[in-house]
Amino acid sequence: MARVTIVEVLDARGAVRSRTRLDAFPATIGRAYSADVILDDPYVCPRHARVVLTESGDLVAEDAGSVNGVSEHGAPVQRGAQPARVASVLLRPGAEIRVGRTVLRFCDPDQPVAPALPDTASDVVGDGAIRIMPARHPITALPPRAALLVCVATLGVFALNAFLGSYTRVTEAKVVSEALLILAGLAIWASGWAVASRIVSHRSSFIHHLALACSAAVVALALGLASQWLSFFFPASAVHDVLPVLGGLALATAALAGHLALASPMPHRRRWRAALAVTGTVVALIALAAYADRDESTTAMSYPSSLKPLGPRWLQTMPVAEFTRRASDLRAQVDSLAAEEQ
């Protein structure tokens, strides 16, 4: 039976970029169009290497007098040094060699592969063109009705928050209108992502983008309320200042990564890095603007002003004698500073 091997071209992360079947030897590897395995690598010669079949039936990769040579991928290399060039490499199943800056892996044609993934949506649009499927994301598993239910629930949450957060008499129309304004803003945001999804993957996924934006808005509201309660119970702690910043950064990064997953076939790690880079840039610009706008000579007092409808037993109190002592100490400090100024 004729000897057959499969040559896999790997990228920098070890993922397979292409596969070539070799069943006639000797076979050539290089950048020339006449090569049996064509590599798009400027560090590879037109005729870089060849695969030969020995008399014993083994496959061997031989250097064809290339400029950068052939080396065994994975062999120990000293830091800062180039991989050791070899004249030939025995190609057992799974063997990897490096030609130029490209890694090749040789596989047996009988090697098992992973089972096919179920295609839950058609990838062909009406004109017969192939649709670029976006990356898989949990929000895409939601049926449209469930995503719509998330949006309606978000409207109810913001309406309830507007009602409970008001200390004056309000009408149902005012409460609902405030919640609808927030939902309209989220819909505009989701529309932009839906247009991008339509351009890239030929489907808008508007309701899923809106459900993702609504979920992020509800979590942001929860973070804001948690910060207010922490500032009420622990006014001297900095936790209520750190929580919105760190929580908001994580939430914005997760939301952007989710939108990218819905709108493009970008790999998981790449979209998280892109989302983190965008969020970090925005936070850095906001921090820079706040630093440039600071006023160190201001006389305004900074103090927490959150009020919550709780009973006295939930509040942090102190005896009258302790309050009087602290007030006296503060007055003494102020009088001392006033005397020093005079």
XYZ file of C-alpha atoms in Angstrom:
342
model
C 0.000 0.000 0.000
C 1.308 3.470 -0.869
C 2.593 5.539 2.009
C 0.450 8.612 2.890
C 1.023 11.432 5.366
C -0.893 14.602 6.216
C 1.071 17.851 6.627
C -0.533 20.385 8.971
C 0.595 24.026 8.939
C 0.320 25.456 12.467
C 0.008 29.069 13.550
C 1.790 30.712 16.486
C -0.790 29.305 18.948
C -0.605 25.768 17.629
C -3.907 25.904 15.748
C -4.096 24.266 12.332
C -4.098 26.758 9.455
C -4.140 24.267 6.569
C -3.696 20.583 5.755
C -2.027 18.954 2.746
C -2.136 15.270 1.789
C 1.122 13.785 0.490
C 1.006 10.406 -1.239
C 3.856 10.732 -3.753
C 7.505 11.022 -2.751
C 9.818 12.788 -2.817
C 7.602 15.796 -2.068
C 8.827 19.386 -1.832
C 8.131 22.012 0.826
C 8.696 25.669 0.032
C 7.388 29.015 -1.098
C 7.335 28.203 -4.819
C 3.970 27.585 -6.453
C 5.313 24.327 -7.810
C 5.981 22.955 -4.306
C 3.769 20.184 -2.985
C 3.346 22.043 0.337
C 3.228 25.794 -0.347
C 4.073 28.044 2.613
C 3.434 31.786 2.813
C 6.518 32.605 4.874
C 9.218 35.068 3.710
C 11.824 33.105 5.695
C 11.133 29.960 3.642
C 13.051 29.332 0.409
C 11.242 28.419 -2.840
C 12.653 24.880 -2.426
C 13.226 24.701 1.307
C 12.898 21.008 2.195
C 11.744 17.716 0.792
C 10.042 14.668 2.217
C 11.541 11.380 1.028
C 10.601 7.742 1.543
C 13.516 5.570 2.655
C 14.086 1.959 1.672
C 12.882 0.873 5.117
C 9.523 2.615 4.553
C 10.152 5.612 6.832
C 9.446 9.206 5.902
C 12.273 11.685 6.394
C 12.299 15.480 6.004
C 15.580 16.700 4.498
C 16.964 20.218 4.198
C 17.206 21.189 0.518
C 20.029 23.686 1.034
C 17.777 26.394 2.429
C 18.922 29.699 3.902
C 17.350 29.240 7.357
C 17.417 25.458 7.537
C 15.203 22.850 9.135
C 14.936 22.182 12.871
C 12.966 19.919 15.183
C 10.179 21.921 16.805
C 10.049 21.495 20.573
C 13.716 20.620 20.980
C 15.413 22.459 23.897
C 16.893 25.789 22.827
C 18.985 28.193 24.891
C 17.394 31.563 25.511
C 18.202 34.025 22.731
C 19.656 31.302 20.480
C 18.292 29.987 17.192
C 16.925 26.424 16.949
C 19.609 23.918 15.982
C 19.605 23.141 12.264
C 19.485 19.502 11.264
C 20.129 17.794 7.948
C 17.163 15.441 8.273
C 14.301 14.572 10.652
C 12.541 11.226 10.969
C 8.822 11.901 10.510
C 6.890 9.726 12.918
C 3.149 10.445 13.390
C 2.873 13.687 15.384
C 6.406 14.866 14.568
C 6.815 18.634 14.222
C 9.494 20.500 12.307
C 10.251 24.174 11.864
C 11.029 25.616 8.430
C 11.707 29.337 8.410
C 9.207 30.616 10.963
C 6.541 28.050 10.145
C 5.812 24.899 12.156
C 4.693 21.775 10.304
C 3.144 18.705 11.916
C 2.977 15.311 10.199
C -0.027 13.115 10.969
C -1.214 9.654 10.070
C -4.260 9.728 7.723
C -6.069 7.332 10.086
C -5.757 9.732 13.014
C -9.230 10.301 14.574
C -10.769 13.769 14.562
C -13.250 15.444 16.883
C -16.947 14.945 16.111
C -18.700 17.614 14.065
C -20.539 20.381 15.907
C -24.306 20.567 15.367
C -25.295 23.410 13.043
C -28.284 25.030 14.762
C -28.629 27.786 12.152
C -28.253 27.865 8.414
C -25.043 29.477 7.190
C -26.359 30.282 3.695
C -28.177 33.549 3.047
C -30.860 34.063 0.432
C -28.490 34.860 -2.424
C -26.466 31.685 -1.842
C -23.534 33.439 -0.151
C -21.907 31.862 2.881
C -22.646 33.604 6.157
C -19.762 34.198 8.549
C -21.017 32.667 11.764
C -20.236 34.640 14.917
C -18.569 33.093 17.930
C -20.665 31.018 20.305
C -21.977 32.937 23.329
C -24.492 32.007 26.069
C -26.794 34.885 25.087
C -27.256 33.330 21.638
C -28.795 30.271 23.282
C -31.728 32.414 24.438
C -34.814 32.089 22.229
C -36.032 35.458 20.912
C -39.018 35.351 23.279
C -36.735 34.813 26.276
C -34.491 37.697 25.154
C -37.587 39.899 24.809
C -38.661 38.855 28.305
C -35.259 40.025 29.620
C -35.869 43.443 28.060
C -39.379 43.696 29.568
C -38.033 42.658 32.980
C -35.356 45.352 32.703
C -38.064 47.937 32.040
C -39.859 46.791 35.187
C -36.668 46.915 37.278
C -35.876 50.504 36.294
C -39.494 51.568 36.776
C -39.478 50.074 40.283
C -36.164 51.750 41.062
C -37.516 55.123 39.913
C -40.606 54.669 42.116
C -38.697 53.582 45.230
C -35.973 56.193 44.743
C -38.367 59.144 44.668
C -39.267 60.993 47.874
C -42.051 63.032 46.266
C -45.411 62.004 44.882
C -45.002 60.488 41.435
C -47.402 59.206 38.823
C -47.267 55.913 36.983
C -46.713 57.748 33.703
C -43.616 59.513 35.025
C -42.132 56.310 36.415
C -42.747 54.371 33.206
C -41.505 57.232 31.010
C -38.174 57.379 32.885
C -37.734 53.625 32.455
C -38.660 53.872 28.774
C -36.024 56.580 28.222
C -33.384 54.258 29.669
C -34.624 51.387 27.516
C -34.567 53.649 24.442
C -30.927 54.508 25.111
C -30.090 50.819 25.409
C -31.976 50.152 22.162
C -29.895 52.774 20.336
C -26.716 51.147 21.671
C -27.944 47.689 20.598
C -28.906 49.038 17.158
C -25.309 50.073 16.495
C -24.093 46.590 17.336
C -26.901 45.060 15.269
C -25.741 47.008 12.218
C -22.179 45.774 12.785
C -23.483 42.207 13.118
C -25.422 42.563 9.891
C -22.316 43.727 8.036
C -20.062 40.975 9.397
C -22.331 37.948 9.792
C -25.360 38.912 7.636
C -27.767 38.803 10.573
C -28.525 41.603 13.005
C -29.261 39.717 16.283
C -30.817 42.960 17.556
C -32.923 41.351 20.272
C -29.901 39.471 21.642
C -27.754 42.621 21.646
C -30.562 44.444 23.439
C -30.948 41.640 25.989
C -27.201 41.759 26.660
C -27.266 45.554 27.081
C -30.292 45.298 29.399
C -28.592 42.654 31.532
C -25.489 44.842 31.854
C -27.641 47.837 32.794
C -29.393 45.879 35.558
C -26.045 44.705 36.959
C -24.754 48.303 36.835
C -27.829 49.434 38.756
C -27.213 46.721 41.350
C -23.587 47.866 41.722
C -24.725 51.459 42.244
C -27.262 50.448 44.899
C -24.693 48.241 46.644
C -22.254 51.169 46.727
C -24.906 53.420 48.284
C -25.728 50.897 50.998
C -22.048 50.347 51.777
C -21.464 54.096 52.061
C -24.449 54.287 54.413
C -23.368 51.455 56.698
C -19.599 52.073 56.471
C -19.083 55.775 55.716
C -15.417 55.707 56.770
C -14.533 52.806 54.480
C -13.292 53.164 50.912
C -15.059 49.999 49.746
C -18.040 51.933 48.420
C -15.677 53.980 46.237
C -13.698 51.000 44.922
C -16.678 48.739 44.184
C -18.247 50.855 41.393
C -14.864 51.358 39.698
C -13.721 47.727 39.701
C -17.214 46.377 39.159
C -17.890 48.830 36.354
C -14.600 47.967 34.649
C -15.343 44.231 34.803
C -18.946 44.751 33.680
C -18.009 46.977 30.724
C -15.340 44.508 29.603
C -17.757 41.563 29.814
C -20.479 43.482 27.937
C -18.130 44.501 25.125
C -16.806 40.953 24.843
C -20.389 39.693 24.619
C -21.277 42.148 21.861
C -18.143 41.141 19.939
C -19.109 37.480 20.310
C -22.537 38.213 18.839
C -21.236 40.429 16.055
C -18.125 38.622 14.805
C -16.352 35.244 14.638
C -13.486 36.669 16.711
C -11.811 34.010 18.921
C -12.606 33.969 22.640
C -9.281 35.282 23.945
C -8.909 37.900 21.233
C -12.306 39.460 21.874
C -11.658 39.599 25.631
C -8.319 41.301 25.011
C -9.961 43.770 22.630
C -12.752 44.520 25.117
C -10.262 45.012 27.947
C -8.121 47.305 25.797
C -11.105 49.495 24.862
C -12.426 49.636 28.429
C -8.985 50.376 29.858
C -8.447 53.179 27.346
C -11.786 54.796 28.193
C -11.135 54.533 31.945
C -7.656 56.021 31.499
C -9.069 58.980 29.540
C -11.744 59.587 32.175
C -9.153 59.423 34.965
C -6.873 61.809 33.066
C -9.719 64.279 32.537
C -10.676 64.096 36.221
C -7.059 64.651 37.262
C -6.712 67.654 34.956
C -9.957 69.147 36.288
C -9.087 68.767 39.959
C -9.209 71.816 42.240
C -7.054 71.434 45.323
C -8.035 74.856 46.719
C -11.747 74.093 46.964
C -13.518 74.738 50.270
C -16.380 72.334 49.565
C -16.770 69.529 52.065
C -16.950 65.968 50.816
C -19.193 63.673 52.823
C -21.534 60.774 52.088
C -25.143 61.873 51.728
C -26.954 58.574 51.190
C -30.063 58.246 53.333
C -31.839 54.940 53.805
C -35.208 54.181 55.483
C -33.892 51.993 58.290
C -34.682 51.714 61.968
C -32.296 53.026 64.684
C -31.053 49.545 65.566
C -29.467 49.230 62.101
C -27.521 52.494 62.371
C -24.042 53.096 63.738
C -24.450 55.304 66.794
C -22.250 56.568 69.619
C -22.954 57.730 73.186
C -23.537 61.429 73.782
C -20.398 61.637 75.925
C -18.264 60.237 73.086
C -19.817 62.674 70.619
C -19.140 65.594 72.989
C -15.536 64.515 73.461
C -14.912 64.283 69.725
C -16.562 67.659 69.165
C -14.338 69.205 71.833
C -11.217 67.695 70.292
C -12.209 68.982 66.871
C -12.873 72.447 68.246
C -9.460 72.459 69.933
C -7.775 71.508 66.643
C -9.599 74.286 64.782
C -8.705 76.857 67.465
C -5.046 75.733 67.287
C -4.964 76.129 63.494
C -6.589 79.571 63.771
C -3.993 80.653 66.329
C -1.157 79.512 64.063
C -2.597 81.501 61.143
C -2.665 84.660 63.280
